[in-house]
Coordinates of C-alpha atoms and ligand atoms in Angstrom, one line a residue:
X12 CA 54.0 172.4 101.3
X13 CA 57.8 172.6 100.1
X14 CA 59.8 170.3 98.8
X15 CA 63.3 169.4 96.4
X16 CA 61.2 166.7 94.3
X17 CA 57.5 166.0 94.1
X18 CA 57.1 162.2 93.0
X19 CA 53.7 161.4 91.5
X20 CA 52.9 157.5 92.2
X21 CA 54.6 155.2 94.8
X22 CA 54.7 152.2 92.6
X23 CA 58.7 150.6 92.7
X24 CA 59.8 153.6 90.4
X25 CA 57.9 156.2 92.7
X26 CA 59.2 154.4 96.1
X27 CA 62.7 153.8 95.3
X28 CA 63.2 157.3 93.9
X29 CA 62.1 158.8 96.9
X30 CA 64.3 156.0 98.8
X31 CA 67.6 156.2 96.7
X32 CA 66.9 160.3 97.0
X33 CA 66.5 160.5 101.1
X34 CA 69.8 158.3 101.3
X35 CA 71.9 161.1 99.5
X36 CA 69.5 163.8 101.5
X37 CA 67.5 164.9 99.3
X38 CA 63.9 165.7 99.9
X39 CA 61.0 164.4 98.3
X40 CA 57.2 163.6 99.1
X41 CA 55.3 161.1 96.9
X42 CA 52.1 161.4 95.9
X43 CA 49.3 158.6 95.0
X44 CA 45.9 158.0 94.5
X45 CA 45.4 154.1 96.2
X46 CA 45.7 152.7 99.8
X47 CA 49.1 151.3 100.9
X48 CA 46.5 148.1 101.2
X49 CA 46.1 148.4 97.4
X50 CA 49.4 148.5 96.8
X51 CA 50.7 146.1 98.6
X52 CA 48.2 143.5 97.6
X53 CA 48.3 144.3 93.5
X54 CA 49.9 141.3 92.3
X55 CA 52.4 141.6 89.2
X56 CA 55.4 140.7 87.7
X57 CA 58.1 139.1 89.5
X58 CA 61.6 138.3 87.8
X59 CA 64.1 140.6 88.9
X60 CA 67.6 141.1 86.7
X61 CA 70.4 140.7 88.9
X62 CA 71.4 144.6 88.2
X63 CA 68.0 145.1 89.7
X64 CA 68.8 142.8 92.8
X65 CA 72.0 144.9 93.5
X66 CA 70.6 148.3 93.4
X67 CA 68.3 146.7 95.5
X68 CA 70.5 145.8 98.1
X69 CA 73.0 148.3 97.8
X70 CA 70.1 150.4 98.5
X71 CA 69.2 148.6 101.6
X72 CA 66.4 147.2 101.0
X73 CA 67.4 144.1 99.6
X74 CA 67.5 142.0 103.0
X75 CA 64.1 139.9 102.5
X76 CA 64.6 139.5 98.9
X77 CA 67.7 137.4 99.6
X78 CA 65.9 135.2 102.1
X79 CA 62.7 134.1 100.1
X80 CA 63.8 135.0 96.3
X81 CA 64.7 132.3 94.0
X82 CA 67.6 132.4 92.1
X83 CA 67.3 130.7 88.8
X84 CA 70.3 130.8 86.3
X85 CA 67.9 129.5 83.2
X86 CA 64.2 129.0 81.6
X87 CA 63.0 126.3 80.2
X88 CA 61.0 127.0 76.3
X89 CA 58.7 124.4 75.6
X90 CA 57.1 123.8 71.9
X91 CA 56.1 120.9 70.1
X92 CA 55.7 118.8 73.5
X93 CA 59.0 119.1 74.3
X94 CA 61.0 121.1 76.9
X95 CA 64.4 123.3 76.5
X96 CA 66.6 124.6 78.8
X97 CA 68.1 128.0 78.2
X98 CA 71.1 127.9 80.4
X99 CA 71.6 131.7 81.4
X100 CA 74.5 130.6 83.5
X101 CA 76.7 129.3 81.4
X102 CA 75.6 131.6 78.1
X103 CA 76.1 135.0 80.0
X104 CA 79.3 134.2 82.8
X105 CA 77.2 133.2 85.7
X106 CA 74.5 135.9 85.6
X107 CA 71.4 134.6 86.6
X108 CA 67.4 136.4 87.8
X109 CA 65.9 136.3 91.2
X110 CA 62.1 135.4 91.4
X111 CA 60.3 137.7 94.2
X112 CA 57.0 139.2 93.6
X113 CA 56.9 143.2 92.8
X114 CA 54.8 143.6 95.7
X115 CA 56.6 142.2 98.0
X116 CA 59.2 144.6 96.5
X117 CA 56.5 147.5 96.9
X118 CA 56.6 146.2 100.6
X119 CA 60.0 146.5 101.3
X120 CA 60.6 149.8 99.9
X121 CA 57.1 150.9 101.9
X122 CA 58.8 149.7 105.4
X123 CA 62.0 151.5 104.9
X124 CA 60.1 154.6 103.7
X125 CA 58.1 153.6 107.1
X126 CA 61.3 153.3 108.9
X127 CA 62.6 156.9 107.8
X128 CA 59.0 158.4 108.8
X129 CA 58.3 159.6 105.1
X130 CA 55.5 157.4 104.3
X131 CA 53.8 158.6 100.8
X132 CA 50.6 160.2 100.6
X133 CA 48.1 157.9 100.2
X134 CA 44.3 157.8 98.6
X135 CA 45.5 161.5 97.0
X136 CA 42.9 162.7 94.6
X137 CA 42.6 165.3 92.2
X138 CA 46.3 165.1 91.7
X139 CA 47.8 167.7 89.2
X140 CA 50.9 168.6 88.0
X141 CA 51.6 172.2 87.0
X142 CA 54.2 174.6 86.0
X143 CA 56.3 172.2 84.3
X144 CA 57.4 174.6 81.8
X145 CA 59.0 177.3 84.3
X146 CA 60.7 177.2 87.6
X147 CA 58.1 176.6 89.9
X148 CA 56.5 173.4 89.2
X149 CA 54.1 172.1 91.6
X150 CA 51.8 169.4 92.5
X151 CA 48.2 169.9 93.1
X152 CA 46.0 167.3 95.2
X153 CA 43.5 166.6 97.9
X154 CA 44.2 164.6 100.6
X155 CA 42.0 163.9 103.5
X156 CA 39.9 166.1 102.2
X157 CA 42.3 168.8 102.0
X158 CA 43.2 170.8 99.0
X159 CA 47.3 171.4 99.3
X160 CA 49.9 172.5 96.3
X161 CA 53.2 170.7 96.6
X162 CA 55.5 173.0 95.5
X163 CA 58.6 171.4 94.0
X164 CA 62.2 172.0 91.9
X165 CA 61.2 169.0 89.8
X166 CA 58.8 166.4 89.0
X167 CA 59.4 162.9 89.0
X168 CA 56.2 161.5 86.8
X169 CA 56.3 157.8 88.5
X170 CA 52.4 157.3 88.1
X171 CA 52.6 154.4 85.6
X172 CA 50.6 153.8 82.6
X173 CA 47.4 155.4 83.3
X174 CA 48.7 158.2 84.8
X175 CA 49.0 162.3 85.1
X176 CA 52.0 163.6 84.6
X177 CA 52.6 162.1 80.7
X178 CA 49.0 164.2 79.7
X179 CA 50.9 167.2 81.2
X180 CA 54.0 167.7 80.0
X181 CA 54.5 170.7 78.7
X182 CA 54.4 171.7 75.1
X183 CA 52.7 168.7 72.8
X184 CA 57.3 167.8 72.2
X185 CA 57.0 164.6 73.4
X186 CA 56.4 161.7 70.7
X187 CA 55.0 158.2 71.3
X188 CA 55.5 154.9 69.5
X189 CA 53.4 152.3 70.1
X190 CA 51.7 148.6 69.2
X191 CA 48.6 146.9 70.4
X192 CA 48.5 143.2 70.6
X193 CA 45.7 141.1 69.6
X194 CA 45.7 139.0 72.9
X195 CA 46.1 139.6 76.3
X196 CA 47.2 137.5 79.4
X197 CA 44.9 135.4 82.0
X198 CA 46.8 135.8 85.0
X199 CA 46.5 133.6 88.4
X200 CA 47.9 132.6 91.6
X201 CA 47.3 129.3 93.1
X202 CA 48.1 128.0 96.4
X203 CA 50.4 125.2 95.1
X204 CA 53.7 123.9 94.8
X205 CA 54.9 125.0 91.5
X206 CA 55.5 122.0 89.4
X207 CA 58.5 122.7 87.8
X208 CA 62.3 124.3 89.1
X209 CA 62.5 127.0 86.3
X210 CA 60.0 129.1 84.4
X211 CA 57.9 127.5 81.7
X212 CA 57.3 129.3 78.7
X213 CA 55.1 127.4 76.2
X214 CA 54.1 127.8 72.8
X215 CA 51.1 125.6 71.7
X216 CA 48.5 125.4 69.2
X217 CA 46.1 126.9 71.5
X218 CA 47.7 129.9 72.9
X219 CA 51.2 130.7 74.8
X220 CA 50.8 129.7 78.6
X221 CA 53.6 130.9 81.2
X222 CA 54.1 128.9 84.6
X223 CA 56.0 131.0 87.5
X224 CA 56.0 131.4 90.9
X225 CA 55.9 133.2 93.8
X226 CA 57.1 130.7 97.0
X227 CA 57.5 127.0 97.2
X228 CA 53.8 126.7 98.3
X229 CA 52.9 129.6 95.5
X230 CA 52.8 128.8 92.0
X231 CA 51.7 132.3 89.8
X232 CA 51.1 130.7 85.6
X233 CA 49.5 133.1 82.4
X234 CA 47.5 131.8 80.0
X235 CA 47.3 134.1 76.4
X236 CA 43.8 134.7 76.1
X237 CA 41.0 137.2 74.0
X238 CA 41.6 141.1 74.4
X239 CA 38.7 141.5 76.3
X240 CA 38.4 138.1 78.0
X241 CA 36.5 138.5 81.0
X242 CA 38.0 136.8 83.7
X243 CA 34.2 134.9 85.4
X244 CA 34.6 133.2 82.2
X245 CA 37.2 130.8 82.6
X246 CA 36.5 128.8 85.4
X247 CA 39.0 127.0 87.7
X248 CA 38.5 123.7 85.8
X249 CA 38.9 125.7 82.4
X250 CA 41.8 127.2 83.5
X251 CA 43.8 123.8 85.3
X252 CA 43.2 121.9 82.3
X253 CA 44.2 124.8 79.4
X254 CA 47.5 125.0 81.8
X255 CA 48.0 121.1 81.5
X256 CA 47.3 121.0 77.7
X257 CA 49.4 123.8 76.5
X258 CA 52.2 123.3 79.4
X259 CA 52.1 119.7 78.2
X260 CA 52.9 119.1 82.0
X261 CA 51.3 116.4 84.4
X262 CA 50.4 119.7 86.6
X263 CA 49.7 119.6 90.6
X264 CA 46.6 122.0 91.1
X265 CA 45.3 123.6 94.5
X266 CA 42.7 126.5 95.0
X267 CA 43.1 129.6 93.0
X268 CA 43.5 132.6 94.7
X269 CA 43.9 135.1 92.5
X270 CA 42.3 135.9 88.4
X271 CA 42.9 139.2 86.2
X272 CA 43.6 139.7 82.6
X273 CA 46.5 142.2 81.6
X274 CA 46.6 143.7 78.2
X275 CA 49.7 143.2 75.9
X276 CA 51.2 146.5 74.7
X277 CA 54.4 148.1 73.6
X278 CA 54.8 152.0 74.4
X279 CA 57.6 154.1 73.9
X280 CA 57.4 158.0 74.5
X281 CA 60.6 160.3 74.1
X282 CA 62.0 162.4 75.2
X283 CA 61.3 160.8 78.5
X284 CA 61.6 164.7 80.0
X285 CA 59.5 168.0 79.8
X286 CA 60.8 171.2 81.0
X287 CA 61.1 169.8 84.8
X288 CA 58.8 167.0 84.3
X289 CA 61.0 163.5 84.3
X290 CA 59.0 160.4 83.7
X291 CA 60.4 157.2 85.0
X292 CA 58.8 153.3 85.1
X293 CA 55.7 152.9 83.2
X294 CA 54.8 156.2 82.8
X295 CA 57.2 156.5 79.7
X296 CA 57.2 153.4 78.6
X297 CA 55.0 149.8 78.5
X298 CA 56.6 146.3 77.5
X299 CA 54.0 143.4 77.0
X300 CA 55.1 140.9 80.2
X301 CA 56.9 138.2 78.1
X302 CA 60.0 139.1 78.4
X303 CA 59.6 140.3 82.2
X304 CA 61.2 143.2 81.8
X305 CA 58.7 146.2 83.1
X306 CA 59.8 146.7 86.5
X307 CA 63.5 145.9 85.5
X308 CA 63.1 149.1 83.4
X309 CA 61.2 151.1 86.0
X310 CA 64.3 150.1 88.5
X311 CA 67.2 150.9 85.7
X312 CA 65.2 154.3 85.2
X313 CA 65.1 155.2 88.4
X314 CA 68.7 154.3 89.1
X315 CA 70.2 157.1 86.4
X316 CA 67.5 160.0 87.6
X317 CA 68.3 159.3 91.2
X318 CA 72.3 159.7 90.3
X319 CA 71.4 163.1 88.0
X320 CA 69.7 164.7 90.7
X321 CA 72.1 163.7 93.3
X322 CA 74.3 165.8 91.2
X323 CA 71.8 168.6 90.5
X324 CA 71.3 169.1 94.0
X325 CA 74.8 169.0 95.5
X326 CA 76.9 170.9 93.1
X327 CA 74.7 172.0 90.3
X328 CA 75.6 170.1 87.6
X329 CA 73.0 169.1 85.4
X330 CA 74.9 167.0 82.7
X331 CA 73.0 164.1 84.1
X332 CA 69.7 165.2 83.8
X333 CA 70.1 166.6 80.3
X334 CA 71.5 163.2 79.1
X335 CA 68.8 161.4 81.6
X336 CA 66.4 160.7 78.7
X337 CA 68.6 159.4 75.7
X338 CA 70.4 157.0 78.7
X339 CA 67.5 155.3 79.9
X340 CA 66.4 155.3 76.1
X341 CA 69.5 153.0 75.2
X342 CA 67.7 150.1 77.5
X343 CA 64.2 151.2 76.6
X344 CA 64.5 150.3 73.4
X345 CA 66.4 146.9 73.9
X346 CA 63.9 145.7 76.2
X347 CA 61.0 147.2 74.1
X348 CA 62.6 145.0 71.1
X349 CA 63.1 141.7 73.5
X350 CA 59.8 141.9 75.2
X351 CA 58.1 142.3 70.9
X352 CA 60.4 139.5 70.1
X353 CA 59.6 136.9 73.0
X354 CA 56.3 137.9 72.6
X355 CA 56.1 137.6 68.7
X356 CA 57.7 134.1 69.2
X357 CA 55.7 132.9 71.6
X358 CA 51.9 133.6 71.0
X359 CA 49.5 132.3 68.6
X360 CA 48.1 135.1 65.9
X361 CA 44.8 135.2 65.2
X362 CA 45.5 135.4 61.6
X363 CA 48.9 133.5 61.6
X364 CA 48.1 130.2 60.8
X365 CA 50.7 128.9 57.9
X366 CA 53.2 131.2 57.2
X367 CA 53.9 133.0 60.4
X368 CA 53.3 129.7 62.4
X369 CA 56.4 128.4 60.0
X370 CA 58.3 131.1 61.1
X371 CA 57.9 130.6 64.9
X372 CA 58.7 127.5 64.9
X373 CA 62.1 128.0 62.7
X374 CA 63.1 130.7 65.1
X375 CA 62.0 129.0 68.5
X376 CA 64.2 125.9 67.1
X377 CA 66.8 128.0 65.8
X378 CA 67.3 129.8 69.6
X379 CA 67.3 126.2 71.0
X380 CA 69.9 124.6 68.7
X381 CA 72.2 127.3 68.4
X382 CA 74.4 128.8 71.0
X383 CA 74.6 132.2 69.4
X384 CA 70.9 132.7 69.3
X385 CA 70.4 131.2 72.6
X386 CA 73.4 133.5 73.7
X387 CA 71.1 136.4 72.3
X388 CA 67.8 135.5 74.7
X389 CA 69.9 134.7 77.4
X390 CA 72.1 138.0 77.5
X391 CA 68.5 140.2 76.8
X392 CA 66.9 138.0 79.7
X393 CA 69.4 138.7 82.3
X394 CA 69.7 142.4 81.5
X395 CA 73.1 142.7 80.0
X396 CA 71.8 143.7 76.3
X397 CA 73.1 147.4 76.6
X398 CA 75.8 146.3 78.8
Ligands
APR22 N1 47.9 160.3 91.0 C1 48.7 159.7 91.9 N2 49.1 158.4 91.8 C2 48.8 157.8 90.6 C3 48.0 158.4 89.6 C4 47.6 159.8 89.9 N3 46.8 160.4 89.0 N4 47.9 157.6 88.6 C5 48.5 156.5 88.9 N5 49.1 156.6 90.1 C6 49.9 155.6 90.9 C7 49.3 154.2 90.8 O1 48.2 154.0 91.7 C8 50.5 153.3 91.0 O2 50.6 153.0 92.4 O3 51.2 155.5 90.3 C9 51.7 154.2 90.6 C10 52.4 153.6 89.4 O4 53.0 152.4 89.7 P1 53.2 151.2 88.7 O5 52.0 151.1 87.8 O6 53.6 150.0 89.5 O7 54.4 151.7 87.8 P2 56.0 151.8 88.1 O8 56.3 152.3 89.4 O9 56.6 152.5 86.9 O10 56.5 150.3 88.1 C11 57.0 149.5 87.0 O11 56.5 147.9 85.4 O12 55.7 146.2 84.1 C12 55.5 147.0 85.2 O13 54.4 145.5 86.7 C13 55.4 146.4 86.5 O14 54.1 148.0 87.6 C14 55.4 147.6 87.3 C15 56.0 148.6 86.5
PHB23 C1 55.7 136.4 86.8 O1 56.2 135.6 87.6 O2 54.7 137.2 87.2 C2 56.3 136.6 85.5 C3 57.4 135.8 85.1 C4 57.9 136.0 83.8 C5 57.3 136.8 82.9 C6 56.2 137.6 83.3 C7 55.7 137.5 84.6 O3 57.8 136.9 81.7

């Protein structure tokens, strides 16, 4: 098997690479290890940055995102029992975020790969990069029970956080940064109207809690929780009546379809390319959820690799790629300071009673009493920080 770019993972970065790429006419097969069942099922984040929504349609696929997503144009912080409206509108000139689930993104981007007959490989195992440090990389996998080598020009390492390609990059150059967080986040889906126009997020005495949603009959809410909560433990009555207490929100409830407990981390790894490995989405980099920025990156990512090798390929000009990595780092880096800020602001610490407790609170009043600092959550929120 031949082909100008082997992608490794058809999560949104894997899938709209291999989209953006066949528009311009350049080929590509993608590579991954679940069923397009899995995929399109996995439930995760779902705020999209209008610079996201664009590319999005821009790209095409943006059709059914404009019919069901919800615009908002603010959040709402709640602390102390009382709410606050960050108005992104009016704090950033009109820019706003469009709620729509990421796999319902993962769907769309699945039916137009459909639609062009280049469907990735599904339930691939074994899967092994190689040759990353000469000319002729490849990718190695079995697929039906087949063993095939993908040969390839370059790699695009889209297989998220728990993936391949990172472990293989060539060389030992690459250098991560990285923090663990002492919480994680219950996550569920309910088959109920949600109960408010705008996101929630709360901070409370007993842990940060997040309500969100997916549809006006789907409501999606986080609750912070232990590190290794297990997720039979809280039960639906646990769970309904943690929401209402740390919401501080007369909450409708219906039946919970969904449970599962993410991990917070931050994760940084540079250069974000390896001889003619290029990582993009969660592969080179994690956020913790709180500032909903993961798939934003993924997208942004995807957008400057897709316009390098469009370049590569048609004339041979590879200033793109070379700069690919320190350009995506710009936004990397604000987001991975936003997403440790919200995050810092907004969950209890295990050992922060008194001092750091004091701080929170100064800061969360501070964003909601002065424009400037609401200015500064708003701009990062909507994605214009590196603007
Ligand atoms: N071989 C093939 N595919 C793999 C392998 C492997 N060894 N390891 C992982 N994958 C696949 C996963 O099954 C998954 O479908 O790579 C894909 C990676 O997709 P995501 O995890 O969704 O990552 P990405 O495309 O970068 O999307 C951005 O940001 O905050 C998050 O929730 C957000 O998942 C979203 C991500
Ligand atoms: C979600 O709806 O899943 C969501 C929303 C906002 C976040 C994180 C997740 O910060």
């Amino acid at each position: 098997m031949r082909t100008q770019v082997g992608i490794v993972g058809a999560g949104p970065a894997g899938l709209l690479l291999a989209h953006l790429l066949g528009r311009d006419g350049i080929g590509s097969v993608v590579v991954e290890r679940r069923s397009r069942e899995h995929l399109e099922r996995r439930v995760r984040a779902g705020v999209l940055e209008q610079g996201t929504t664009d590319l999005l349609d821009t790209a095409g696929v943006g059709e059914r995102m404009r019919r069901e997503g919800m615009v908002h144009h603010g959040i709402e912080l709640r602390f102390g029992g009382d709410g606050h409206r960050i108005d992104f509108a009016a704090l950033t000139g009109g820019y706003g975020i469009t709620v729509y689930g990421q796999q319902e993104v993962v769907k769309d981007l699945l039916a137009a790969r459909e639609a062009a007959g280049a469907l990735p490989l599904f339930e691939c195992e074994d899967v092994e990069p190689a040759g990353l440090d000469g000319d002729r990389p490849a990718i190695h996998f079995i697929h039906a029970g087949e063993r095939h080598e993908l040969q390839c020009e370059i790699v695009a390492g889209c297989d998220g956080s728990h993936g391949v390609c990172l472990p293989s990059a060539p060389n030992g150059a690459l250098v991560a940064y990285e923090r663990e967080y002492p919480f994680a986040w219950l996550g569920i889906l309910a088959e109920v109207a949600p109960s408010t126009e705008e996101l929630i997020y709360a901070r409370h005495e007993r842990g940060f809690a997040l309500h969100s949603m997916r549809s006006p009959v789907l409501s999606r809410f986080y609750l912070q929780c232990e590190r290794d909560a297990d997720p039979g433990d809280w039960t639906d009555e646990r769970i309904w009546d943690e929401l209402r207490t740390r919401l501080a929100l007369d909450l409708a409830s219906g039946p919970i379809v969904e449970k599962g407990v993410t991990p917070m981390r931050s994760f940084v790894v540079e250069p974000m390319q390896s001889g003619r490995l290029f990582l993009a989405g969660d592969a080179a980099h994690i956020v913790p959820p709180t500032g909903a920025k993961g798939l934003n990156l993924a997208v942004a990512d995807v957008r400057v690799l897709a316009a390098a090798l469009r370049d590569h390929f048609a004339t041979g000009d590879d200033a793109g790629l070379r700069a690919y990595s320190d350009t995506c780092l710009r936004r990397v880096w604000r987001a991975e300071h936003f997403s440790w800020w919200m995050t810092s602001m907004l969950h209890r610490f295990p050992d922060g009673a008194g001092f750091e407790e004091k701080l929170q609170r100064s800061q969360l009043e501070y964003v909601v009493g002065s424009e400037a600092a609401a200015t500064t959550l708003a701009e990062n929120y909507v994605g214009l920080g590196t603007a």
